[in-house]
PDB file of C-alpha atoms in Angstrom:
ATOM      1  CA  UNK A 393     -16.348  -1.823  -3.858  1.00 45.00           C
ATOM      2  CA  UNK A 394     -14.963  -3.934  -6.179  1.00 47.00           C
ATOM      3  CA  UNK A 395     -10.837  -4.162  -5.233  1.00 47.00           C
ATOM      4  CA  UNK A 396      -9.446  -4.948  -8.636  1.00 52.00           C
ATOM      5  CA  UNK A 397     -11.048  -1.943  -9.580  1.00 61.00           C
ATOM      6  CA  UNK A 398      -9.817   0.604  -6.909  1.00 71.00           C
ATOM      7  CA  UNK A 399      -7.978   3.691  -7.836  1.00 67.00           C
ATOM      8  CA  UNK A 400      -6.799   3.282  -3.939  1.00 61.00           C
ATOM      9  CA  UNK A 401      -5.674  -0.423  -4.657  1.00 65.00           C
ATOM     10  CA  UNK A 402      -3.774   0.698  -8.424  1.00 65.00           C
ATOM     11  CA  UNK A 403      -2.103   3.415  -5.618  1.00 59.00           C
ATOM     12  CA  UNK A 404      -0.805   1.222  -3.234  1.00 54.00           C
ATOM     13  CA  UNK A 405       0.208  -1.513  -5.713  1.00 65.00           C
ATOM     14  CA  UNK A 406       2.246   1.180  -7.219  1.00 59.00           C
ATOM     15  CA  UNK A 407       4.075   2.187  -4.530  1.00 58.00           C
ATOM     16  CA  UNK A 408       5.026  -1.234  -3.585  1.00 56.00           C
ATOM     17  CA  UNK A 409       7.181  -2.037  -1.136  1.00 56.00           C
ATOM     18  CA  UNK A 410       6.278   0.700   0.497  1.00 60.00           C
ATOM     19  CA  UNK A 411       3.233  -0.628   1.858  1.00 56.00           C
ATOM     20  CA  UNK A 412       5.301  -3.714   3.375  1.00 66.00           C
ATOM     21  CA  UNK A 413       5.688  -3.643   7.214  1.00 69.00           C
ATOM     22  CA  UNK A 414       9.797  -3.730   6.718  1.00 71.00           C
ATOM     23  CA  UNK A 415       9.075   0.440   5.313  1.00 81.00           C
ATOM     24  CA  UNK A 416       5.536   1.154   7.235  1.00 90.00           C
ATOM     25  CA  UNK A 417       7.126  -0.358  11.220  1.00 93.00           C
ATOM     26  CA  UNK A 418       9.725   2.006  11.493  1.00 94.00           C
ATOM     27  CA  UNK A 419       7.966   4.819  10.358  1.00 96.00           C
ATOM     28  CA  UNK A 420       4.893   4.292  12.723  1.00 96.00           C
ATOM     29  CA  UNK A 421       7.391   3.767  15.729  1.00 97.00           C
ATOM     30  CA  UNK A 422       9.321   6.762  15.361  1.00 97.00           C
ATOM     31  CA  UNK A 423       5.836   9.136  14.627  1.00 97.00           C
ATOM     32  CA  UNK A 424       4.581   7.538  18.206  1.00 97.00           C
ATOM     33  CA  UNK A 425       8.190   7.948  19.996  1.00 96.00           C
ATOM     34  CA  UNK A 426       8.079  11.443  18.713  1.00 96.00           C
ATOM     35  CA  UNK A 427       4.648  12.500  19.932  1.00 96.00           C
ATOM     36  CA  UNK A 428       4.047  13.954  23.438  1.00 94.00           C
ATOM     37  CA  UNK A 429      -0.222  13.441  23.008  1.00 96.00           C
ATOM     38  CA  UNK A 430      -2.172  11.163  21.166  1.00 97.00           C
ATOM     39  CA  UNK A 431      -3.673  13.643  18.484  1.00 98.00           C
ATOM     40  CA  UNK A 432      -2.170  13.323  15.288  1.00 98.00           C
ATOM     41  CA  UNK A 433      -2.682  14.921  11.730  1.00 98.00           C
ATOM     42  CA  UNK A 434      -1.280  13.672   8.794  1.00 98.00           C
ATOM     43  CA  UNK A 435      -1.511  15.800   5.467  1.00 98.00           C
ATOM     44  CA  UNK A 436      -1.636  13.358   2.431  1.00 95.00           C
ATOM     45  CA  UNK A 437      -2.796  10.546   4.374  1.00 96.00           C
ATOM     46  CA  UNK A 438      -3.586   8.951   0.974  1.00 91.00           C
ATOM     47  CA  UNK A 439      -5.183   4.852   2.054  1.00 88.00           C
ATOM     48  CA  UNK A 440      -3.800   5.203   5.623  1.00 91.00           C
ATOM     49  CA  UNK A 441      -0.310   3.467   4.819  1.00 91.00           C
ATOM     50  CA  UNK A 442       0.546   5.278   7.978  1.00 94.00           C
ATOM     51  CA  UNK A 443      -2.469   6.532   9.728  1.00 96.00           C
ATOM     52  CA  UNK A 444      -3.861   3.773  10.167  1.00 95.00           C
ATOM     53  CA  UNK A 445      -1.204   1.625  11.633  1.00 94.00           C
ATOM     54  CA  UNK A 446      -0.831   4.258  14.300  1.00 97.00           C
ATOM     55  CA  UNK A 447      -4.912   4.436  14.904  1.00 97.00           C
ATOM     56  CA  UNK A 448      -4.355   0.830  16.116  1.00 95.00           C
ATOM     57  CA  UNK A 449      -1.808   1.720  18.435  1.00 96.00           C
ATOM     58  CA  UNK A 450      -4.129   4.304  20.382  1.00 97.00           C
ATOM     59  CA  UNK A 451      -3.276   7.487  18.363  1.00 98.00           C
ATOM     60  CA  UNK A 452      -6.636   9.443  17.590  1.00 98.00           C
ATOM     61  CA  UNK A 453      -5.716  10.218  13.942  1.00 98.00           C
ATOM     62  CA  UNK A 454      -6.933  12.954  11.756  1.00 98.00           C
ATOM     63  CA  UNK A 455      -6.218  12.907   7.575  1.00 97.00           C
ATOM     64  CA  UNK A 456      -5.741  15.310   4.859  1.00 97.00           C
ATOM     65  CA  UNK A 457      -6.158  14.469   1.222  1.00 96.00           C
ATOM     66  CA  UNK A 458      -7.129  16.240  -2.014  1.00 94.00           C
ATOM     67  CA  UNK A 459      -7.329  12.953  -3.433  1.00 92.00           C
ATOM     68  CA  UNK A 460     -11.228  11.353  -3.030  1.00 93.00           C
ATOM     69  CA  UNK A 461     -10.560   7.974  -4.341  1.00 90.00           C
ATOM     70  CA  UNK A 462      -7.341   7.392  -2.487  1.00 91.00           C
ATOM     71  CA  UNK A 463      -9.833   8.586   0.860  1.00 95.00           C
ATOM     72  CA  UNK A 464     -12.488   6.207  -0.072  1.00 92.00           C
ATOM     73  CA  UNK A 465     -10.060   3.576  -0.034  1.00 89.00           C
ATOM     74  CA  UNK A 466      -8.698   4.565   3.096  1.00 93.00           C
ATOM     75  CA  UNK A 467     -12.782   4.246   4.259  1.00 93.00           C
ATOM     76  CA  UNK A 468     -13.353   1.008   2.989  1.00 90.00           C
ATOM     77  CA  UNK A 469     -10.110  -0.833   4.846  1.00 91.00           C
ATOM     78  CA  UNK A 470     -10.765   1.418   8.363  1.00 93.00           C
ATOM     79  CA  UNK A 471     -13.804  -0.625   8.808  1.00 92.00           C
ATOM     80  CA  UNK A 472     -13.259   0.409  13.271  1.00 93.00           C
ATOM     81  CA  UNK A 473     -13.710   4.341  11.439  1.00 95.00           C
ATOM     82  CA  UNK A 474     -10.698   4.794  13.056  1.00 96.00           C
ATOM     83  CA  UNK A 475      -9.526   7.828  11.256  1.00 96.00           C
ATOM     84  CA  UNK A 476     -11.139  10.944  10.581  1.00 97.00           C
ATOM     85  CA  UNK A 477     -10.379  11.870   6.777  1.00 96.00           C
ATOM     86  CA  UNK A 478     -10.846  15.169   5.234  1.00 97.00           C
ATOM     87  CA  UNK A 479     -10.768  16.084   1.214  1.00 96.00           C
ATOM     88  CA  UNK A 480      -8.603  18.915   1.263  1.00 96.00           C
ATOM     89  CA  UNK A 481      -6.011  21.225   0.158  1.00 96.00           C
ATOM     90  CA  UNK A 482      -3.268  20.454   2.952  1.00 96.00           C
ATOM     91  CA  UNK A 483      -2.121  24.179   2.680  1.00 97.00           C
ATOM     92  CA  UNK A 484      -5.405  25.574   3.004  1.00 96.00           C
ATOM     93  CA  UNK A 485      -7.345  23.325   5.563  1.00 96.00           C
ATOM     94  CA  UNK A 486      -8.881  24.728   8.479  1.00 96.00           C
ATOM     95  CA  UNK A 487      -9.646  22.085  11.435  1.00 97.00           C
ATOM     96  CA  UNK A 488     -11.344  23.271  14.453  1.00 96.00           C
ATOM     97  CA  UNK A 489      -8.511  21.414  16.467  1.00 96.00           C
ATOM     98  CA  UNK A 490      -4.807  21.627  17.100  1.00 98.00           C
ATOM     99  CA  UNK A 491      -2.562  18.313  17.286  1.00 98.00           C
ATOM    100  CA  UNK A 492       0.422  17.195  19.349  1.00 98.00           C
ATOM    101  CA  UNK A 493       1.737  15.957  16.161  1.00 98.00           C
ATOM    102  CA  UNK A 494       1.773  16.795  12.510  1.00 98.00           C
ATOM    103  CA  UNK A 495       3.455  14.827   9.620  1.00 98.00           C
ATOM    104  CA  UNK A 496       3.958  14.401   5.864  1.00 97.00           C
ATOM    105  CA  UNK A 497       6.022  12.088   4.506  1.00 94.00           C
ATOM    106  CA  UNK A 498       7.475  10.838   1.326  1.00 89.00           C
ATOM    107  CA  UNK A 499       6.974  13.263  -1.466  1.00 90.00           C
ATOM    108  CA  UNK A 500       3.945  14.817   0.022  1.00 95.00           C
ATOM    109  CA  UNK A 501       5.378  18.724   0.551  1.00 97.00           C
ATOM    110  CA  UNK A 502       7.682  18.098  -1.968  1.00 96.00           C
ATOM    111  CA  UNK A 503       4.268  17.630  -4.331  1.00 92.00           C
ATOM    112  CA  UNK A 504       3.389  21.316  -3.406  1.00 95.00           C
ATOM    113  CA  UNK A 505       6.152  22.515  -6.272  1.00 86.00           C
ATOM    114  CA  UNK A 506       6.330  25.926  -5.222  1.00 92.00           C
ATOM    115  CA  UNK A 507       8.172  27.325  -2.224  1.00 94.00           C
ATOM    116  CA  UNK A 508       5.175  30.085  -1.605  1.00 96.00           C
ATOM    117  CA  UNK A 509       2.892  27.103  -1.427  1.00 97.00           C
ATOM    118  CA  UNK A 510       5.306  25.342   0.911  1.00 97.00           C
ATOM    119  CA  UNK A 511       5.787  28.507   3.039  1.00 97.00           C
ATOM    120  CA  UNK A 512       1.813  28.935   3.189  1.00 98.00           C
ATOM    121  CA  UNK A 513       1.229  25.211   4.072  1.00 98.00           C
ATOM    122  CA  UNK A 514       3.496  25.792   6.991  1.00 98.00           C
ATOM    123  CA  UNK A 515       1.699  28.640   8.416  1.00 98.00           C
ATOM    124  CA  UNK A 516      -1.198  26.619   8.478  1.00 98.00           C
ATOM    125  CA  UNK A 517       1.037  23.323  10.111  1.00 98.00           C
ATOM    126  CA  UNK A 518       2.136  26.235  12.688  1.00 98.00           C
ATOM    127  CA  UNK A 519      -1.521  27.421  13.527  1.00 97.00           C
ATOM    128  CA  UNK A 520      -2.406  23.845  13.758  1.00 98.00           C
ATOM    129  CA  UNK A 521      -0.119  22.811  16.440  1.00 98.00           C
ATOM    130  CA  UNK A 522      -0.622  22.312  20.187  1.00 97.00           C
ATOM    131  CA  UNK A 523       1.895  24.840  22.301  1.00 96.00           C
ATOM    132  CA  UNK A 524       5.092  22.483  22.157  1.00 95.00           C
ATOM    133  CA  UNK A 525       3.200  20.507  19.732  1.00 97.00           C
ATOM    134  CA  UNK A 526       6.254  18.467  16.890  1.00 98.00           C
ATOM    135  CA  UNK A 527       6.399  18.725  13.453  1.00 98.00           C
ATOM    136  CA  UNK A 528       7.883  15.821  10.767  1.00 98.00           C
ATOM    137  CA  UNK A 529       8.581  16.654   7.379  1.00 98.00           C
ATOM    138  CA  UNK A 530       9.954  14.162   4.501  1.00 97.00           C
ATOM    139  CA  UNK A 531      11.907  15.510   1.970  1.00 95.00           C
ATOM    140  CA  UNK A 532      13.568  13.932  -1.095  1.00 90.00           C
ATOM    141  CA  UNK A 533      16.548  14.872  -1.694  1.00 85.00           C
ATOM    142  CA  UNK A 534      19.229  15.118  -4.918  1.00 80.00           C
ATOM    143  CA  UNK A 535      22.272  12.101  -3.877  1.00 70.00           C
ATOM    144  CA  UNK A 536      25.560  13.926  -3.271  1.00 53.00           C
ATOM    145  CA  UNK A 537      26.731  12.502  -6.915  1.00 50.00           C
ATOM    146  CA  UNK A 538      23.848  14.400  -8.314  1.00 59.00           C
ATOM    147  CA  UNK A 539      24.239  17.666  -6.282  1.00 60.00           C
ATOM    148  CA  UNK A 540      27.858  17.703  -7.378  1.00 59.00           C
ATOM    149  CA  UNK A 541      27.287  17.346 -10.656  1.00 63.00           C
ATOM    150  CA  UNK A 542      27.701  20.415 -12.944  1.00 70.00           C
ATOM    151  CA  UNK A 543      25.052  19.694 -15.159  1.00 74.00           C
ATOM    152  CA  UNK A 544      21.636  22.296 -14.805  1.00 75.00           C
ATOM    153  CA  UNK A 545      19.650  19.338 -15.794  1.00 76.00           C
ATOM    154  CA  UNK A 546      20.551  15.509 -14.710  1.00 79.00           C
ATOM    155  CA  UNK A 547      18.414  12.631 -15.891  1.00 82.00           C
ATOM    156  CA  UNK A 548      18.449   9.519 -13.724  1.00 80.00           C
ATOM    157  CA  UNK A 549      16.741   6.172 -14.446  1.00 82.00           C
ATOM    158  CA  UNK A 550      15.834   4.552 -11.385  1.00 78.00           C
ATOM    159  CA  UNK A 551      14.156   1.422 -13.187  1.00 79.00           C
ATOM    160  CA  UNK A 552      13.876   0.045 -15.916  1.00 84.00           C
ATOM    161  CA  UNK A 553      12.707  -3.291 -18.249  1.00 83.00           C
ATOM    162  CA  UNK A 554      11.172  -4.778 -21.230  1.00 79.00           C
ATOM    163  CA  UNK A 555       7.606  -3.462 -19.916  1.00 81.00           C
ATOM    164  CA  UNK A 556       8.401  -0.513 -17.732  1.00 83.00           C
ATOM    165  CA  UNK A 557      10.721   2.602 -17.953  1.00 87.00           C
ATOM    166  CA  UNK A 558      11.460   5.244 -14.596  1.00 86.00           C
ATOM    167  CA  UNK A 559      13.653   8.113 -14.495  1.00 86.00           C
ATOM    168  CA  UNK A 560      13.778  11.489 -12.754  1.00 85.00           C
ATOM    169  CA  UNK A 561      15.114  14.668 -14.096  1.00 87.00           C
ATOM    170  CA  UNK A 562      16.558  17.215 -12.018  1.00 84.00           C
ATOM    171  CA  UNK A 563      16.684  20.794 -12.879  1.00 86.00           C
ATOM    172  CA  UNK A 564      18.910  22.003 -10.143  1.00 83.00           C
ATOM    173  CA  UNK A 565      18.393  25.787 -10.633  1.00 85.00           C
ATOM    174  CA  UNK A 566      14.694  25.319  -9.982  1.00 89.00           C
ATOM    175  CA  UNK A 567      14.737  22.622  -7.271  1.00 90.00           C
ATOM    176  CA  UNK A 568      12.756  20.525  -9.539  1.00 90.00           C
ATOM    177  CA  UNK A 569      11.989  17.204  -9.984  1.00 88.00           C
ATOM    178  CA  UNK A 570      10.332  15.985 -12.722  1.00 90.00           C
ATOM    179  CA  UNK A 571       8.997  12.358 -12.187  1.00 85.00           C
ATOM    180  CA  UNK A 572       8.323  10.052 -15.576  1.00 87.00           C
ATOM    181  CA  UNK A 573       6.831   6.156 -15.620  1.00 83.00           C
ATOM    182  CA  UNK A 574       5.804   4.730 -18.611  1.00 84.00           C
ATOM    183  CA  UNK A 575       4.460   1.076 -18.536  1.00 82.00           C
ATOM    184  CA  UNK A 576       4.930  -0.437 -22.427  1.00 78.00           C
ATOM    185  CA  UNK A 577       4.184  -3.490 -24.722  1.00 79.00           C
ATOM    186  CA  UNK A 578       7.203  -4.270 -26.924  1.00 74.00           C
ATOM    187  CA  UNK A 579       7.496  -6.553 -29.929  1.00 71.00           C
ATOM    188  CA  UNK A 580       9.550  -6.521 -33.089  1.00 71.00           C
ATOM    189  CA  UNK A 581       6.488  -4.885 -34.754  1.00 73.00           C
ATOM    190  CA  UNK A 582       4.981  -3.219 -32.541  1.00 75.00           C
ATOM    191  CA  UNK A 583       5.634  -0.580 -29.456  1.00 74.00           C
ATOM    192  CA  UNK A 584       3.082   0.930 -27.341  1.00 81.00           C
ATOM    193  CA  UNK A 585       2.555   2.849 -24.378  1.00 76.00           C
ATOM    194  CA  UNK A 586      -0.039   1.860 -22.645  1.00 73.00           C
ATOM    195  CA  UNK A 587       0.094   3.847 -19.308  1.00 76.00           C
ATOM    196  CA  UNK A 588       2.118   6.825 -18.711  1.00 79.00           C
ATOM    197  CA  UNK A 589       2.739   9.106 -15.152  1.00 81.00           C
ATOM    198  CA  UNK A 590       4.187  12.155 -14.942  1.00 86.00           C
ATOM    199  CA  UNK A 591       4.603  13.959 -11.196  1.00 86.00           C
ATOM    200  CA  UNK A 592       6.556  17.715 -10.741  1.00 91.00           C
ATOM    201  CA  UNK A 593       8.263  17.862  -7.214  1.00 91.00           C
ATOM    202  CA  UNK A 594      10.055  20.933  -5.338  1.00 94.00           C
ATOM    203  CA  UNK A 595      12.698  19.641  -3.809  1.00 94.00           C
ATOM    204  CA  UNK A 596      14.130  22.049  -0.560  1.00 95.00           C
ATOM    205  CA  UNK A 597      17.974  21.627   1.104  1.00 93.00           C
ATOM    206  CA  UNK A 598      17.582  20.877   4.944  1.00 95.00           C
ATOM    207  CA  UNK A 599      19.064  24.316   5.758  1.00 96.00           C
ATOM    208  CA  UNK A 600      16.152  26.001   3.689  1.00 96.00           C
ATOM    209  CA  UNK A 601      13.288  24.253   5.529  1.00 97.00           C
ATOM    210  CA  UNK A 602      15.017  25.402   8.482  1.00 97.00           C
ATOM    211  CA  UNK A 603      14.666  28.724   7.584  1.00 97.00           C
ATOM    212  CA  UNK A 604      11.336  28.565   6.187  1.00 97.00           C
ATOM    213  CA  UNK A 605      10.080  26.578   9.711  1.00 97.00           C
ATOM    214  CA  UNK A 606      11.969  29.067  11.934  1.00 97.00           C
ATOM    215  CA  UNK A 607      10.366  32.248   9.933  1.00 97.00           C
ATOM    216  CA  UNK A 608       6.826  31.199  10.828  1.00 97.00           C
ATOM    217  CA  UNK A 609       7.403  29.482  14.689  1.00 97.00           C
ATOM    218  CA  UNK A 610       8.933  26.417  14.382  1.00 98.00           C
ATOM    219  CA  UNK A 611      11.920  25.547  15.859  1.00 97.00           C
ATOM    220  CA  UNK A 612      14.246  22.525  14.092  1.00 97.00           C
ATOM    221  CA  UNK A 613      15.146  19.804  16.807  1.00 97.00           C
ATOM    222  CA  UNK A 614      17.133  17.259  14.276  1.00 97.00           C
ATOM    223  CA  UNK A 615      17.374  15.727  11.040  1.00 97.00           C
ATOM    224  CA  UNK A 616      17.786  12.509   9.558  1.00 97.00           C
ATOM    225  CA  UNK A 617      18.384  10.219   6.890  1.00 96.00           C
ATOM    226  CA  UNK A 618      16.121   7.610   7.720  1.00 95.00           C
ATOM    227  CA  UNK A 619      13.395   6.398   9.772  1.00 95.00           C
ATOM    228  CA  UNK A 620      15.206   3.924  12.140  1.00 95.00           C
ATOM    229  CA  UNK A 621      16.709   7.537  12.900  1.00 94.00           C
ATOM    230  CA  UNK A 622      20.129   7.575  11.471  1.00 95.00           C
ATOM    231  CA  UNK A 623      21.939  10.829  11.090  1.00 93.00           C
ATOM    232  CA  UNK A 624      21.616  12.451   7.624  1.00 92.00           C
ATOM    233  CA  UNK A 625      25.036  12.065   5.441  1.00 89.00           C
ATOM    234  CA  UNK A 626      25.993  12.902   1.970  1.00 84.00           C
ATOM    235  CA  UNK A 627      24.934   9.631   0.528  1.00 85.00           C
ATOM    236  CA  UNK A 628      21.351  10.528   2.044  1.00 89.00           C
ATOM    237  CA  UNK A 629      18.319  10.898  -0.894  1.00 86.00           C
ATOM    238  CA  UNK A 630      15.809  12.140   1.270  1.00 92.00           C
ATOM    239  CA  UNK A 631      15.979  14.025   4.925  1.00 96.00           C
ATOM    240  CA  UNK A 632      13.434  13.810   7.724  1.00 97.00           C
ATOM    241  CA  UNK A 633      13.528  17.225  10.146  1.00 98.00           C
ATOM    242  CA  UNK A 634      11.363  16.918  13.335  1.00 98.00           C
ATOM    243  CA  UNK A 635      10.242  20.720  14.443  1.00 98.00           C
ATOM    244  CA  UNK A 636       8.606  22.182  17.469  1.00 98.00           C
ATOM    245  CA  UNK A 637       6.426  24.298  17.452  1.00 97.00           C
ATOM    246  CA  UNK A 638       7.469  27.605  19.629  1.00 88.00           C
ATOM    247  CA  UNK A 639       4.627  28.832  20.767  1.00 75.00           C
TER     248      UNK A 639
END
């Protein structure tokens, strides 16, 4: 496969710095503090930012994406085939196996944009879970500024130069987040876009994915703000919540 070209490789350059060990170490350590058993799902595994990583550390690692080219990336770097990938809706996958641990991070549930497809794609975390088995769930979250604000609809640029422009808009009726990039060439005679990205997220409050969780068998242990496991405060913009599952 030829790596310049890589839809997995434009993916992961795009996320940057996510993919540096400073964001990936932290997350990996606190996954593997927080599971009892080595099996381990991960639903939007996209190229194994995370999966893989924990493969290496013993886990036996299972991954859900709808995404093929971001899985045949993930293919081509596990060259030990040390995790099992599956193309997949993560709300309506059906593994014949449960798992001491299940986790999506970053936007991943937030990508699902509805709350009946989040509520669905918990019932199917909650049927996939070992008796006792934990549960990890990233969330973005509006900053307190933002959920103060009296505005329905805030926009928020969160970069910006003479070749790229970034900004969010929250709709804060709807729980929505609307997600715009636009890469540009710029001259005194001439403006074009030449790349453009547009991503809808559904955004839930902690105390809402505790409710949703506790409705289907899931029992909320903590939340926090970050990975190196700080408690979650109003400057937080995202939450973590680790579940377990009842049953």
């Amino acid at each position: 496969m030829d790596e310049r070209e890589s839809p997995g490789r434009v993916y992961e350059e795009s996320i940057y710095p996510m993919m540096d060990d400073v964001f990936v170490d932290p997350t990996v350590s606190k996954l593997a503090e927080l599971s009892f058993g080595k099996d381990v799902l991960e639903l939007g595994v996209g190229t194994g930012r995370i999966a893989l990583p924990l493969a290496n550390k013993g886990y036996r690692v299972t991954g859900v994406d709808h995404d093929s080219e971001l899985l045949a990336w993930l293919k081509e770097k596990d060259d030990k085939h040390l995790v099992t990938s599956f193309l997949s809706d993560m709300v309506t996958i059906r593994l014949d196996q449960q798992f001491d641990l299940i986790y999506s991070i970053m936007n991943t549930f937030a990508f699902l944009e509805s709350i009946e497809r989040q509520k669905r794609c918990l019932v199917t975390i909650q049927k996939h879970l070992k008796p006792k088995g934990r549960v990890v769930i990233e969330m973005p979250l509006p900053t307190f500024a933002r959920r103060k604000a009296n505005q329905p609809i805030i926009t928020s640029v969160f970069e910006s130069s003479t070749e790229y422009l970034g900004f969010d808009r929250y709709q804060r009726k709807e729980q929505r987040i609307e997600s715009f990039q636009f890469a540009f060439q710029l001259s005194r005679e001439h403006f074009e876009v030449v790349e453009s990205d547009h991503k809808t997220l559904h955004y839930l409050w902690p105390k809402q994915l505790e409710k949703m969780a506790e409705a289907v068998g899931l029992t909320p242990i903590t939340v926090l703000k970050n990975w190196e496991g700080s408690p979650i405060d109003e400057t937080a913009n995202s939450f973590i919540m680790i579940m377990e599952n009842k049953k």
